[in-house]
Short mmCIF file of the C-alpha atoms (twelve columns), coordinates in Angstrom:
data_MODEL
# 
_entry.id   MODEL 
# 
loop_
_atom_site.group_PDB 
_atom_site.id 
_atom_site.type_symbol 
_atom_site.label_atom_id 
_atom_site.label_alt_id 
_atom_site.label_comp_id 
_atom_site.label_asym_id 
_atom_site.label_seq_id 
_atom_site.Cartn_x 
_atom_site.Cartn_y 
_atom_site.Cartn_z 
_atom_site.pdbx_PDB_model_num 
ATOM 1   C CA . MET A 1   25.065 45.045  35.814 1 
ATOM 2   C CA . GLN A 2   28.065 43.179  37.276 1 
ATOM 3   C CA . ASN A 3   31.355 43.151  35.314 1 
ATOM 4   C CA . PRO A 4   31.442 39.716  33.567 1 
ATOM 5   C CA . ILE A 5   35.070 39.308  34.491 1 
ATOM 6   C CA . SER A 6   34.062 39.813  38.147 1 
ATOM 7   C CA . SER A 7   31.397 37.192  37.617 1 
ATOM 8   C CA . LEU A 8   33.999 34.682  36.458 1 
ATOM 9   C CA . TYR A 9   36.045 35.428  39.487 1 
ATOM 10  C CA . ASP A 10  33.027 34.932  41.758 1 
ATOM 11  C CA . ILE A 11  32.213 31.679  40.045 1 
ATOM 12  C CA . SER A 12  35.781 30.456  40.545 1 
ATOM 13  C CA . LEU A 13  35.404 30.918  44.345 1 
ATOM 14  C CA . LYS A 14  32.236 28.916  44.722 1 
ATOM 15  C CA . GLU A 15  32.211 25.493  46.374 1 
ATOM 16  C CA . LYS A 16  29.053 24.578  44.424 1 
ATOM 17  C CA . ARG A 17  28.218 25.572  40.897 1 
ATOM 18  C CA . MET A 18  24.898 25.348  39.065 1 
ATOM 19  C CA . ILE A 19  25.783 24.222  35.488 1 
ATOM 20  C CA . LEU A 20  23.470 23.393  32.586 1 
ATOM 21  C CA . GLY A 21  25.119 20.690  30.508 1 
ATOM 22  C CA . LEU A 22  24.092 20.335  26.856 1 
ATOM 23  C CA . MET A 23  24.698 17.339  24.614 1 
ATOM 24  C CA . SER A 24  23.791 16.950  20.950 1 
ATOM 25  C CA . GLY A 25  25.140 13.710  19.515 1 
ATOM 26  C CA . THR A 26  25.722 12.255  16.081 1 
ATOM 27  C CA . SER A 27  22.393 10.515  16.177 1 
ATOM 28  C CA . LEU A 28  20.794 13.932  15.527 1 
ATOM 29  C CA . ASP A 29  17.774 12.913  17.599 1 
ATOM 30  C CA . GLY A 30  17.597 15.842  20.045 1 
ATOM 31  C CA . LEU A 31  19.265 18.133  22.538 1 
ATOM 32  C CA . ASP A 32  19.838 16.822  26.064 1 
ATOM 33  C CA . LEU A 33  19.733 19.424  28.914 1 
ATOM 34  C CA . ALA A 34  20.990 18.428  32.337 1 
ATOM 35  C CA . LEU A 35  20.881 20.946  35.190 1 
ATOM 36  C CA . CYS A 36  23.568 19.882  37.582 1 
ATOM 37  C CA . GLU A 37  24.848 20.965  40.967 1 
ATOM 38  C CA . VAL A 38  28.536 20.313  40.929 1 
ATOM 39  C CA . THR A 39  30.504 20.424  44.199 1 
ATOM 40  C CA . GLY A 40  34.323 20.497  44.533 1 
ATOM 41  C CA . TYR A 41  36.629 19.697  41.688 1 
ATOM 42  C CA . GLY A 42  39.042 17.012  40.535 1 
ATOM 43  C CA . PHE A 43  38.765 13.637  42.276 1 
ATOM 44  C CA . HIS A 44  36.648 15.308  44.972 1 
ATOM 45  C CA . SER A 45  33.942 16.288  42.456 1 
ATOM 46  C CA . LYS A 46  30.373 15.389  43.303 1 
ATOM 47  C CA . LEU A 47  27.449 15.841  40.878 1 
ATOM 48  C CA . LYS A 48  23.757 16.023  41.653 1 
ATOM 49  C CA . LEU A 49  21.347 15.947  38.727 1 
ATOM 50  C CA . LEU A 50  18.575 18.405  39.508 1 
ATOM 51  C CA . LYS A 51  16.578 18.533  36.222 1 
ATOM 52  C CA . PHE A 52  16.745 16.756  32.912 1 
ATOM 53  C CA . HIS A 53  14.973 17.211  29.600 1 
ATOM 54  C CA . SER A 54  15.600 15.851  26.149 1 
ATOM 55  C CA . GLN A 55  14.111 18.053  23.430 1 
ATOM 56  C CA . PRO A 56  13.583 16.191  20.144 1 
ATOM 57  C CA . TYR A 57  14.836 18.057  17.056 1 
ATOM 58  C CA . ASP A 58  12.300 19.087  14.537 1 
ATOM 59  C CA . PRO A 59  12.792 17.726  10.935 1 
ATOM 60  C CA . VAL A 60  14.186 21.090  9.781  1 
ATOM 61  C CA . TYR A 61  17.070 20.945  12.217 1 
ATOM 62  C CA . SER A 62  17.942 17.359  11.292 1 
ATOM 63  C CA . GLN A 63  17.780 18.118  7.544  1 
ATOM 64  C CA . MET A 64  19.909 21.239  7.858  1 
ATOM 65  C CA . ILE A 65  22.622 19.333  9.780  1 
ATOM 66  C CA . LYS A 66  22.549 16.463  7.341  1 
ATOM 67  C CA . GLU A 67  23.484 18.802  4.538  1 
ATOM 68  C CA . VAL A 68  26.986 19.259  6.047  1 
ATOM 69  C CA . PHE A 69  27.250 16.265  8.403  1 
ATOM 70  C CA . ALA A 70  30.180 13.839  7.883  1 
ATOM 71  C CA . LYS A 71  30.660 14.976  4.258  1 
ATOM 72  C CA . ARG A 72  33.863 16.004  2.593  1 
ATOM 73  C CA . THR A 73  32.213 18.206  0.009  1 
ATOM 74  C CA . ILE A 74  29.746 20.771  1.302  1 
ATOM 75  C CA . ASP A 75  28.453 24.336  0.796  1 
ATOM 76  C CA . LEU A 76  30.827 26.417  2.950  1 
ATOM 77  C CA . GLN A 77  28.385 29.318  3.032  1 
ATOM 78  C CA . ARG A 78  25.808 26.934  4.512  1 
ATOM 79  C CA . LEU A 79  28.296 25.603  7.117  1 
ATOM 80  C CA . THR A 80  29.282 29.148  8.116  1 
ATOM 81  C CA . GLY A 81  25.654 30.198  8.657  1 
ATOM 82  C CA . LEU A 82  24.846 26.994  10.540 1 
ATOM 83  C CA . ASN A 83  27.489 27.723  13.174 1 
ATOM 84  C CA . ALA A 84  25.268 30.610  14.385 1 
ATOM 85  C CA . TRP A 85  21.949 29.045  13.434 1 
ATOM 86  C CA . VAL A 86  22.546 25.965  15.565 1 
ATOM 87  C CA . ALA A 87  23.628 28.169  18.526 1 
ATOM 88  C CA . ASN A 88  20.441 30.264  18.237 1 
ATOM 89  C CA . TYR A 89  18.318 27.090  17.922 1 
ATOM 90  C CA . HIS A 90  19.895 25.603  21.019 1 
ATOM 91  C CA . ALA A 91  19.583 28.871  22.921 1 
ATOM 92  C CA . GLY A 92  15.911 28.959  22.185 1 
ATOM 93  C CA . ILE A 93  15.518 25.440  23.625 1 
ATOM 94  C CA . ILE A 94  17.488 26.504  26.719 1 
ATOM 95  C CA . ASN A 95  15.264 29.519  27.335 1 
ATOM 96  C CA . ASP A 96  12.073 27.545  26.843 1 
ATOM 97  C CA . THR A 97  13.294 24.747  29.109 1 
ATOM 98  C CA . LEU A 98  14.328 27.088  31.920 1 
ATOM 99  C CA . ARG A 99  10.880 28.733  31.733 1 
ATOM 100 C CA . SER A 100 9.170  25.351  31.935 1 
ATOM 101 C CA . TRP A 101 11.268 24.410  34.917 1 
ATOM 102 C CA . GLY A 102 10.525 27.774  36.624 1 
ATOM 103 C CA . ILE A 103 14.231 28.468  36.900 1 
ATOM 104 C CA . SER A 104 15.692 31.949  36.312 1 
ATOM 105 C CA . ARG A 105 18.756 32.358  34.194 1 
ATOM 106 C CA . GLY A 106 20.323 34.277  37.035 1 
ATOM 107 C CA . SER A 107 20.490 31.125  39.121 1 
ATOM 108 C CA . ILE A 108 22.639 29.340  36.493 1 
ATOM 109 C CA . ASP A 109 26.384 29.884  36.781 1 
ATOM 110 C CA . LEU A 110 27.418 28.308  33.511 1 
ATOM 111 C CA . ILE A 111 26.166 26.576  30.369 1 
ATOM 112 C CA . ALA A 112 28.357 23.756  29.188 1 
ATOM 113 C CA . SER A 113 27.684 23.215  25.444 1 
ATOM 114 C CA . HIS A 114 29.188 20.344  23.528 1 
ATOM 115 C CA . GLY A 115 27.856 21.744  20.223 1 
ATOM 116 C CA . GLN A 116 26.926 19.714  17.141 1 
ATOM 117 C CA . THR A 117 29.652 17.568  15.618 1 
ATOM 118 C CA . VAL A 118 29.668 17.860  11.831 1 
ATOM 119 C CA . TYR A 119 33.055 16.235  11.087 1 
ATOM 120 C CA . HIS A 120 35.568 14.267  13.091 1 
ATOM 121 C CA . ALA A 121 38.982 13.886  11.386 1 
ATOM 122 C CA . PRO A 122 41.728 12.153  13.399 1 
ATOM 123 C CA . GLN A 123 44.719 11.197  11.302 1 
ATOM 124 C CA . ARG A 124 44.001 7.505   11.830 1 
ATOM 125 C CA . LEU A 125 40.793 8.054   9.846  1 
ATOM 126 C CA . THR A 126 41.873 10.537  7.200  1 
ATOM 127 C CA . GLN A 127 45.361 9.139   6.666  1 
ATOM 128 C CA . ASP A 128 46.382 12.677  5.923  1 
ATOM 129 C CA . TYR A 129 49.474 13.202  8.011  1 
ATOM 130 C CA . ASP A 130 50.136 16.694  6.636  1 
ATOM 131 C CA . MET A 131 47.102 17.783  8.720  1 
ATOM 132 C CA . PRO A 132 46.848 17.488  12.486 1 
ATOM 133 C CA . ASN A 133 44.084 15.556  14.288 1 
ATOM 134 C CA . ALA A 134 40.916 17.617  13.941 1 
ATOM 135 C CA . SER A 135 37.230 17.749  14.869 1 
ATOM 136 C CA . LEU A 136 34.588 20.368  14.173 1 
ATOM 137 C CA . GLN A 137 31.563 21.149  16.441 1 
ATOM 138 C CA . ILE A 138 29.278 24.011  15.415 1 
ATOM 139 C CA . GLY A 139 26.911 26.009  17.607 1 
ATOM 140 C CA . ASP A 140 28.878 29.121  18.580 1 
ATOM 141 C CA . GLY A 141 29.192 29.812  22.256 1 
ATOM 142 C CA . ASP A 142 28.960 33.580  21.886 1 
ATOM 143 C CA . HIS A 143 25.560 33.329  20.310 1 
ATOM 144 C CA . ILE A 144 24.304 31.041  23.107 1 
ATOM 145 C CA . ALA A 145 25.665 33.380  25.778 1 
ATOM 146 C CA . GLN A 146 24.144 36.388  24.053 1 
ATOM 147 C CA . LYS A 147 20.707 34.919  23.628 1 
ATOM 148 C CA . THR A 148 20.475 33.303  27.073 1 
ATOM 149 C CA . GLY A 149 22.403 35.851  29.152 1 
ATOM 150 C CA . ILE A 150 24.445 33.037  30.753 1 
ATOM 151 C CA . ILE A 151 28.205 32.568  30.624 1 
ATOM 152 C CA . THR A 152 28.731 29.715  28.186 1 
ATOM 153 C CA . ILE A 153 31.595 27.208  27.938 1 
ATOM 154 C CA . SER A 154 31.889 25.553  24.585 1 
ATOM 155 C CA . ASP A 155 34.191 23.995  21.962 1 
ATOM 156 C CA . PHE A 156 35.739 21.545  24.499 1 
ATOM 157 C CA . ARG A 157 37.406 19.280  21.944 1 
ATOM 158 C CA . GLN A 158 39.866 21.861  20.598 1 
ATOM 159 C CA . LYS A 159 42.141 21.966  23.696 1 
ATOM 160 C CA . HIS A 160 42.282 18.192  23.684 1 
ATOM 161 C CA . LEU A 161 43.357 18.283  20.032 1 
ATOM 162 C CA . ALA A 162 45.843 21.155  20.663 1 
ATOM 163 C CA . ALA A 163 47.416 19.045  23.397 1 
ATOM 164 C CA . LYS A 164 47.977 16.194  20.881 1 
ATOM 165 C CA . GLY A 165 44.856 14.201  21.710 1 
ATOM 166 C CA . GLU A 166 42.342 13.054  19.079 1 
ATOM 167 C CA . GLY A 167 39.490 15.139  20.522 1 
ATOM 168 C CA . ALA A 168 37.523 12.132  21.681 1 
ATOM 169 C CA . PRO A 169 36.117 10.505  23.683 1 
ATOM 170 C CA . LEU A 170 36.010 13.264  26.314 1 
ATOM 171 C CA . VAL A 171 33.507 11.550  28.679 1 
ATOM 172 C CA . THR A 172 36.478 9.549   29.962 1 
ATOM 173 C CA . TYR A 173 37.520 12.642  32.016 1 
ATOM 174 C CA . GLY A 174 34.192 12.907  33.763 1 
ATOM 175 C CA . ASP A 175 34.009 9.141   34.229 1 
ATOM 176 C CA . CYS A 176 37.438 9.156   35.890 1 
ATOM 177 C CA . LEU A 177 36.433 11.873  38.323 1 
ATOM 178 C CA . LEU A 178 33.017 10.514  39.325 1 
ATOM 179 C CA . PHE A 179 32.875 6.761   38.963 1 
ATOM 180 C CA . ARG A 180 36.073 4.962   40.028 1 
ATOM 181 C CA . ASP A 181 35.534 2.327   42.706 1 
ATOM 182 C CA . ASP A 182 37.771 1.071   45.500 1 
ATOM 183 C CA . LYS A 183 37.156 -2.631  45.056 1 
ATOM 184 C CA . ARG A 184 35.775 -3.311  41.567 1 
ATOM 185 C CA . ASP A 185 36.957 -2.553  38.068 1 
ATOM 186 C CA . ARG A 186 34.365 -0.731  36.056 1 
ATOM 187 C CA . VAL A 187 33.697 -0.334  32.324 1 
ATOM 188 C CA . LEU A 188 31.353 2.445   31.416 1 
ATOM 189 C CA . LEU A 189 29.923 1.852   27.958 1 
ATOM 190 C CA . ASN A 190 28.038 4.597   26.021 1 
ATOM 191 C CA . ILE A 191 26.020 3.533   22.945 1 
ATOM 192 C CA . GLY A 192 25.237 6.714   20.974 1 
ATOM 193 C CA . GLY A 193 25.745 7.169   17.293 1 
ATOM 194 C CA . ILE A 194 29.184 5.722   17.917 1 
ATOM 195 C CA . SER A 195 29.892 3.355   20.844 1 
ATOM 196 C CA . ASN A 196 32.630 4.259   23.287 1 
ATOM 197 C CA . PHE A 197 33.770 3.176   26.702 1 
ATOM 198 C CA . THR A 198 35.857 4.144   29.709 1 
ATOM 199 C CA . TYR A 199 37.860 1.502   31.546 1 
ATOM 200 C CA . LEU A 200 38.230 2.292   35.269 1 
ATOM 201 C CA . PRO A 201 40.554 -0.046  37.162 1 
ATOM 202 C CA . ARG A 202 39.779 -0.310  40.869 1 
ATOM 203 C CA . ILE A 203 41.605 2.336   42.869 1 
ATOM 204 C CA . ASN A 204 43.265 -0.257  45.194 1 
ATOM 205 C CA . SER A 205 44.486 -2.402  42.311 1 
ATOM 206 C CA . SER A 206 48.050 -3.540  42.730 1 
ATOM 207 C CA . SER A 207 48.527 -3.866  38.968 1 
ATOM 208 C CA . ASP A 208 49.866 -1.304  36.545 1 
ATOM 209 C CA . GLU A 209 46.490 -0.837  34.844 1 
ATOM 210 C CA . VAL A 210 45.469 2.722   34.040 1 
ATOM 211 C CA . VAL A 211 42.273 4.581   33.135 1 
ATOM 212 C CA . PHE A 212 41.674 4.919   29.457 1 
ATOM 213 C CA . GLY A 213 38.774 5.631   27.116 1 
ATOM 214 C CA . SER A 214 38.207 4.745   23.474 1 
ATOM 215 C CA . ASP A 215 35.669 4.470   20.719 1 
ATOM 216 C CA . LEU A 216 34.629 0.947   19.871 1 
ATOM 217 C CA . GLY A 217 32.803 1.288   16.549 1 
ATOM 218 C CA . PRO A 218 29.203 1.802   15.481 1 
ATOM 219 C CA . GLY A 219 26.447 2.420   17.955 1 
ATOM 220 C CA . ASN A 220 23.204 3.530   16.385 1 
ATOM 221 C CA . THR A 221 24.622 5.401   13.457 1 
ATOM 222 C CA . LEU A 222 24.370 2.675   10.712 1 
ATOM 223 C CA . LEU A 223 20.911 1.593   11.918 1 
ATOM 224 C CA . ASN A 224 19.659 5.151   11.832 1 
ATOM 225 C CA . GLN A 225 21.290 5.943   8.449  1 
ATOM 226 C CA . TYR A 226 19.697 2.832   6.952  1 
ATOM 227 C CA . MET A 227 16.306 3.680   8.390  1 
ATOM 228 C CA . GLN A 228 16.537 7.127   6.992  1 
ATOM 229 C CA . LYS A 229 17.550 5.888   3.502  1 
ATOM 230 C CA . VAL A 230 14.998 3.125   3.196  1 
ATOM 231 C CA . TYR A 231 12.014 4.291   5.229  1 
ATOM 232 C CA . GLY A 232 12.592 8.008   5.629  1 
ATOM 233 C CA . LEU A 233 12.487 7.573   9.428  1 
ATOM 234 C CA . PRO A 234 15.091 8.669   11.948 1 
ATOM 235 C CA . MET A 235 15.317 5.357   13.770 1 
ATOM 236 C CA . ASP A 236 13.857 1.840   14.207 1 
ATOM 237 C CA . GLU A 237 11.826 2.619   17.350 1 
ATOM 238 C CA . GLY A 238 12.095 -0.231  19.858 1 
ATOM 239 C CA . ALA A 239 13.911 -2.341  17.228 1 
ATOM 240 C CA . GLN A 240 10.461 -3.349  15.899 1 
ATOM 241 C CA . LEU A 241 11.689 -3.905  12.306 1 
ATOM 242 C CA . ALA A 242 15.111 -5.343  13.178 1 
ATOM 243 C CA . SER A 243 13.465 -7.898  15.519 1 
ATOM 244 C CA . GLN A 244 11.545 -9.304  12.512 1 
ATOM 245 C CA . GLY A 245 14.723 -10.016 10.543 1 
ATOM 246 C CA . LYS A 246 17.423 -12.604 10.698 1 
ATOM 247 C CA . VAL A 247 21.184 -11.974 10.833 1 
ATOM 248 C CA . LEU A 248 22.948 -12.286 7.478  1 
ATOM 249 C CA . GLU A 249 26.040 -14.085 8.771  1 
ATOM 250 C CA . ASP A 250 28.170 -13.457 5.641  1 
ATOM 251 C CA . LEU A 251 27.407 -9.707  5.796  1 
ATOM 252 C CA . LEU A 252 28.139 -9.594  9.538  1 
ATOM 253 C CA . SER A 253 31.471 -11.337 9.010  1 
ATOM 254 C CA . GLU A 254 32.435 -8.822  6.363  1 
ATOM 255 C CA . LEU A 255 31.497 -5.890  8.536  1 
ATOM 256 C CA . LEU A 256 33.457 -7.214  11.501 1 
ATOM 257 C CA . ARG A 257 36.573 -7.140  9.318  1 
ATOM 258 C CA . VAL A 258 36.488 -3.300  8.937  1 
ATOM 259 C CA . PRO A 259 40.108 -2.408  9.689  1 
ATOM 260 C CA . PHE A 260 39.293 0.116   12.385 1 
ATOM 261 C CA . LEU A 261 37.883 -2.658  14.546 1 
ATOM 262 C CA . GLN A 262 41.284 -4.446  14.505 1 
ATOM 263 C CA . GLU A 263 43.303 -1.413  15.624 1 
ATOM 264 C CA . PRO A 264 44.608 -1.254  19.176 1 
ATOM 265 C CA . PHE A 265 42.982 0.933   21.863 1 
ATOM 266 C CA . PRO A 266 42.632 3.817   22.453 1 
ATOM 267 C CA . LYS A 267 41.223 5.071   19.137 1 
ATOM 268 C CA . THR A 268 38.415 7.337   17.784 1 
ATOM 269 C CA . THR A 269 36.100 7.207   14.830 1 
ATOM 270 C CA . GLY A 270 32.821 8.594   13.646 1 
ATOM 271 C CA . PRO A 271 30.012 8.399   11.048 1 
ATOM 272 C CA . GLU A 272 32.596 9.539   8.523  1 
ATOM 273 C CA . LEU A 273 33.769 5.904   8.521  1 
ATOM 274 C CA . PHE A 274 30.660 4.013   9.623  1 
ATOM 275 C CA . SER A 275 28.535 5.521   6.895  1 
ATOM 276 C CA . ILE A 276 25.785 4.370   4.524  1 
ATOM 277 C CA . SER A 277 28.358 4.303   1.684  1 
ATOM 278 C CA . LEU A 278 30.441 1.753   3.672  1 
ATOM 279 C CA . LEU A 279 27.377 -0.404  4.160  1 
ATOM 280 C CA . ASP A 280 26.366 -0.031  0.495  1 
ATOM 281 C CA . SER A 281 29.828 -1.358  -0.537 1 
ATOM 282 C CA . TYR A 282 29.189 -4.528  1.423  1 
ATOM 283 C CA . LEU A 283 25.536 -4.885  0.415  1 
ATOM 284 C CA . LYS A 284 26.663 -5.118  -3.245 1 
ATOM 285 C CA . LYS A 285 27.977 -8.614  -2.349 1 
ATOM 286 C CA . VAL A 286 24.570 -9.763  -0.971 1 
ATOM 287 C CA . LYS A 287 22.382 -11.387 -3.553 1 
ATOM 288 C CA . SER A 288 19.013 -10.310 -2.269 1 
ATOM 289 C CA . VAL A 289 18.322 -7.670  0.388  1 
ATOM 290 C CA . ASN A 290 15.482 -7.930  2.928  1 
ATOM 291 C CA . HIS A 291 15.427 -4.645  4.893  1 
ATOM 292 C CA . HIS A 292 14.485 -6.356  8.102  1 
ATOM 293 C CA . ASP A 293 17.449 -8.726  7.734  1 
ATOM 294 C CA . VAL A 294 19.813 -5.835  7.095  1 
ATOM 295 C CA . LEU A 295 18.582 -4.073  10.226 1 
ATOM 296 C CA . ALA A 296 18.920 -7.299  12.312 1 
ATOM 297 C CA . THR A 297 22.445 -7.616  10.921 1 
ATOM 298 C CA . LEU A 298 23.408 -4.069  11.769 1 
ATOM 299 C CA . SER A 299 22.082 -4.617  15.305 1 
ATOM 300 C CA . ALA A 300 24.268 -7.691  15.645 1 
ATOM 301 C CA . PHE A 301 27.132 -5.766  14.206 1 
ATOM 302 C CA . THR A 302 26.884 -3.078  16.888 1 
ATOM 303 C CA . ALA A 303 26.590 -5.649  19.696 1 
ATOM 304 C CA . GLN A 304 29.316 -7.934  18.420 1 
ATOM 305 C CA . SER A 305 31.812 -5.168  17.761 1 
ATOM 306 C CA . ILE A 306 31.200 -3.847  21.333 1 
ATOM 307 C CA . ARG A 307 31.610 -7.319  22.812 1 
ATOM 308 C CA . ASN A 308 34.754 -8.117  20.780 1 
ATOM 309 C CA . GLY A 309 36.315 -4.859  21.870 1 
ATOM 310 C CA . LEU A 310 35.445 -5.115  25.539 1 
ATOM 311 C CA . GLU A 311 36.607 -8.740  25.776 1 
ATOM 312 C CA . GLU A 312 40.060 -7.400  25.049 1 
ATOM 313 C CA . VAL A 313 39.713 -4.924  27.899 1 
ATOM 314 C CA . ILE A 314 37.993 -6.926  30.637 1 
ATOM 315 C CA . ALA A 315 40.675 -9.352  31.835 1 
ATOM 316 C CA . ASP A 316 38.971 -10.278 35.100 1 
ATOM 317 C CA . PRO A 317 35.201 -10.563 34.520 1 
ATOM 318 C CA . ASP A 318 34.596 -11.758 38.115 1 
ATOM 319 C CA . HIS A 319 35.897 -8.415  39.433 1 
ATOM 320 C CA . CYS A 320 34.455 -6.107  36.776 1 
ATOM 321 C CA . ASP A 321 31.105 -4.398  36.338 1 
ATOM 322 C CA . LEU A 322 29.755 -3.069  33.041 1 
ATOM 323 C CA . TYR A 323 27.444 -0.077  33.089 1 
ATOM 324 C CA . VAL A 324 25.624 1.148   29.901 1 
ATOM 325 C CA . SER A 325 24.306 4.616   28.913 1 
ATOM 326 C CA . GLY A 326 23.243 6.427   25.791 1 
ATOM 327 C CA . GLY A 327 20.383 5.985   23.345 1 
ATOM 328 C CA . GLY A 328 21.324 2.340   22.737 1 
ATOM 329 C CA . VAL A 329 19.955 1.369   26.146 1 
ATOM 330 C CA . HIS A 330 16.502 1.837   24.656 1 
ATOM 331 C CA . ASN A 331 17.189 -0.664  21.870 1 
ATOM 332 C CA . PRO A 332 15.998 -4.002  23.299 1 
ATOM 333 C CA . LEU A 333 17.546 -6.048  20.523 1 
ATOM 334 C CA . ILE A 334 21.032 -4.585  20.963 1 
ATOM 335 C CA . MET A 335 20.845 -4.924  24.724 1 
ATOM 336 C CA . THR A 336 19.762 -8.560  24.466 1 
ATOM 337 C CA . LEU A 337 22.482 -9.352  21.955 1 
ATOM 338 C CA . LEU A 338 25.020 -7.623  24.125 1 
ATOM 339 C CA . SER A 339 24.053 -9.681  27.181 1 
ATOM 340 C CA . GLU A 340 23.791 -13.095 25.553 1 
ATOM 341 C CA . ARG A 341 26.413 -15.699 26.351 1 
ATOM 342 C CA . TRP A 342 28.620 -13.273 28.171 1 
ATOM 343 C CA . CYS A 343 29.969 -13.702 31.728 1 
ATOM 344 C CA . VAL A 344 29.935 -9.935  32.423 1 
ATOM 345 C CA . SER A 345 26.714 -8.520  33.902 1 
ATOM 346 C CA . VAL A 346 25.300 -5.592  31.941 1 
ATOM 347 C CA . ARG A 347 23.702 -2.904  34.047 1 
ATOM 348 C CA . PRO A 348 22.219 0.575   33.288 1 
ATOM 349 C CA . ILE A 349 24.341 3.552   34.538 1 
ATOM 350 C CA . ASP A 350 21.251 4.476   36.565 1 
ATOM 351 C CA . ASP A 351 22.568 1.951   39.158 1 
ATOM 352 C CA . LEU A 352 25.349 4.473   39.917 1 
ATOM 353 C CA . GLY A 353 22.895 7.257   40.534 1 
ATOM 354 C CA . ILE A 354 22.865 9.014   37.176 1 
ATOM 355 C CA . SER A 355 20.353 8.795   34.339 1 
ATOM 356 C CA . ALA A 356 21.467 6.846   31.299 1 
ATOM 357 C CA . ASP A 357 19.980 9.502   28.996 1 
ATOM 358 C CA . ALA A 358 21.560 12.398  30.962 1 
ATOM 359 C CA . LYS A 359 25.055 11.109  31.572 1 
ATOM 360 C CA . GLU A 360 26.857 12.744  28.660 1 
ATOM 361 C CA . ALA A 361 25.289 16.152  29.233 1 
ATOM 362 C CA . CYS A 362 26.209 15.829  32.924 1 
ATOM 363 C CA . LEU A 363 29.817 14.986  32.149 1 
ATOM 364 C CA . PHE A 364 30.222 18.142  30.055 1 
ATOM 365 C CA . ALA A 365 28.969 20.068  33.087 1 
ATOM 366 C CA . VAL A 366 31.794 18.459  35.016 1 
ATOM 367 C CA . LEU A 367 34.348 19.496  32.340 1 
ATOM 368 C CA . ALA A 368 32.998 23.043  32.573 1 
ATOM 369 C CA . ASN A 369 33.430 22.919  36.324 1 
ATOM 370 C CA . GLU A 370 37.045 21.845  35.950 1 
ATOM 371 C CA . LEU A 371 37.770 24.940  33.943 1 
ATOM 372 C CA . PHE A 372 37.229 26.942  37.198 1 
ATOM 373 C CA . ALA A 373 39.264 24.570  39.415 1 
ATOM 374 C CA . PRO A 374 42.244 26.132  41.233 1 
ATOM 375 C CA . GLN A 375 44.558 23.678  39.560 1 
ATOM 376 C CA . VAL A 376 44.649 21.253  36.642 1 
ATOM 377 C CA . THR A 377 43.641 17.744  37.616 1 
ATOM 378 C CA . LYS A 378 46.337 15.142  36.844 1 
ATOM 379 C CA . TYR A 379 44.046 12.500  35.354 1 
ATOM 380 C CA . GLN A 380 46.623 9.884   34.389 1 
ATOM 381 C CA . ILE A 381 44.452 8.698   31.496 1 
ATOM 382 C CA . LEU A 382 46.321 6.671   28.904 1 
ATOM 383 C CA . ASP A 383 47.329 8.712   25.837 1 
ATOM 384 C CA . SER A 384 45.126 11.640  26.999 1 
ATOM 385 C CA . PRO A 385 46.494 15.029  28.078 1 
ATOM 386 C CA . SER A 386 45.720 16.569  31.472 1 
ATOM 387 C CA . VAL A 387 44.239 19.847  30.367 1 
ATOM 388 C CA . ARG A 388 41.386 22.268  31.031 1 
ATOM 389 C CA . MET A 389 38.961 22.198  28.247 1 
ATOM 390 C CA . GLY A 390 36.346 24.745  26.931 1 
ATOM 391 C CA . LYS A 391 36.255 28.298  25.710 1 
ATOM 392 C CA . ILE A 392 34.504 31.011  27.721 1 
ATOM 393 C CA . SER A 393 31.841 33.202  26.097 1 
ATOM 394 C CA . LEU A 394 30.541 36.166  28.098 1 
ATOM 395 C CA . PRO A 395 26.992 37.498  27.649 1 
ATOM 396 C CA . TYR A 396 26.533 41.142  26.530 1 
# 
């Protein structure tokens, strides 16, 4: 068996790397697996998506994570055990998926594992300035490497935090490397549990505009939390229930006044803020609650908070294209509300040659690839450090 350190050296010399990107978001709906061929590095990076699979989580996984997810008071023994348990669960999915694809583990250079976020704690959210910006993703890389036999890169957010970032959103780095255009400004919007975006000014722009990424506010998280609470279901599939309701304008106005939404970009947030307890505090002011109306209002809240934020960013709509990815692209109500009465065309990220569902998993493959680049890329992203991200776990 080859010395694993020698394997790292050999990987660093390759012009092309086969990387399996993994993404498990705050929606807790499943694990995305994107097998990518990544060529070059930095601004010369090119990515080819070879295979993609999204494995839905079984109810046991979702329930186990919900015991510790976005809560300040938890069972620490449970959290400690889940760090390994999640990794073993994900490793099992990896092994099964590679078998179904007919791909040997020996043909994979690296696994790039985002892990499962259980708590995101930037100072702007916690208001605890005695503690640094922090974020916790579980799903230990050593366990994944051991069970799959593949070198695993994980825990990407910690280097960003250590370099005085907020740990999110990290997709901005991959967006910057892959998707800038010579002639058009681009905004890449991702609607997951939380909505976030990357602003990419055209490369030949004569202005002083720079690349930056930021969270916007809620994506699917409040809708999913409300569905779970009221109906015991993970989501409103196809917005079937929300489409039957009407928007409660007073409730929507109250929600749009959440202080985070008024803060300047860039900023980060999470389900720790946009939680069912926040919604309940506003619902107390509503005289009668029709569940369909609440779902319709939450859909409008997601769409309007996105539009309000992006209207601050898109100064020249005639020379800017908006591309959307993430689970929210499958919500017809949110997509309709997002497009209504807006002069910016809304397109799926698929138009740029990458699957809307696979994009985030692919971009973590790009981050893993950057770890092996001969030099650190100078991204010049506003308020974001130029650093290599990810920790290396060797098998055996």
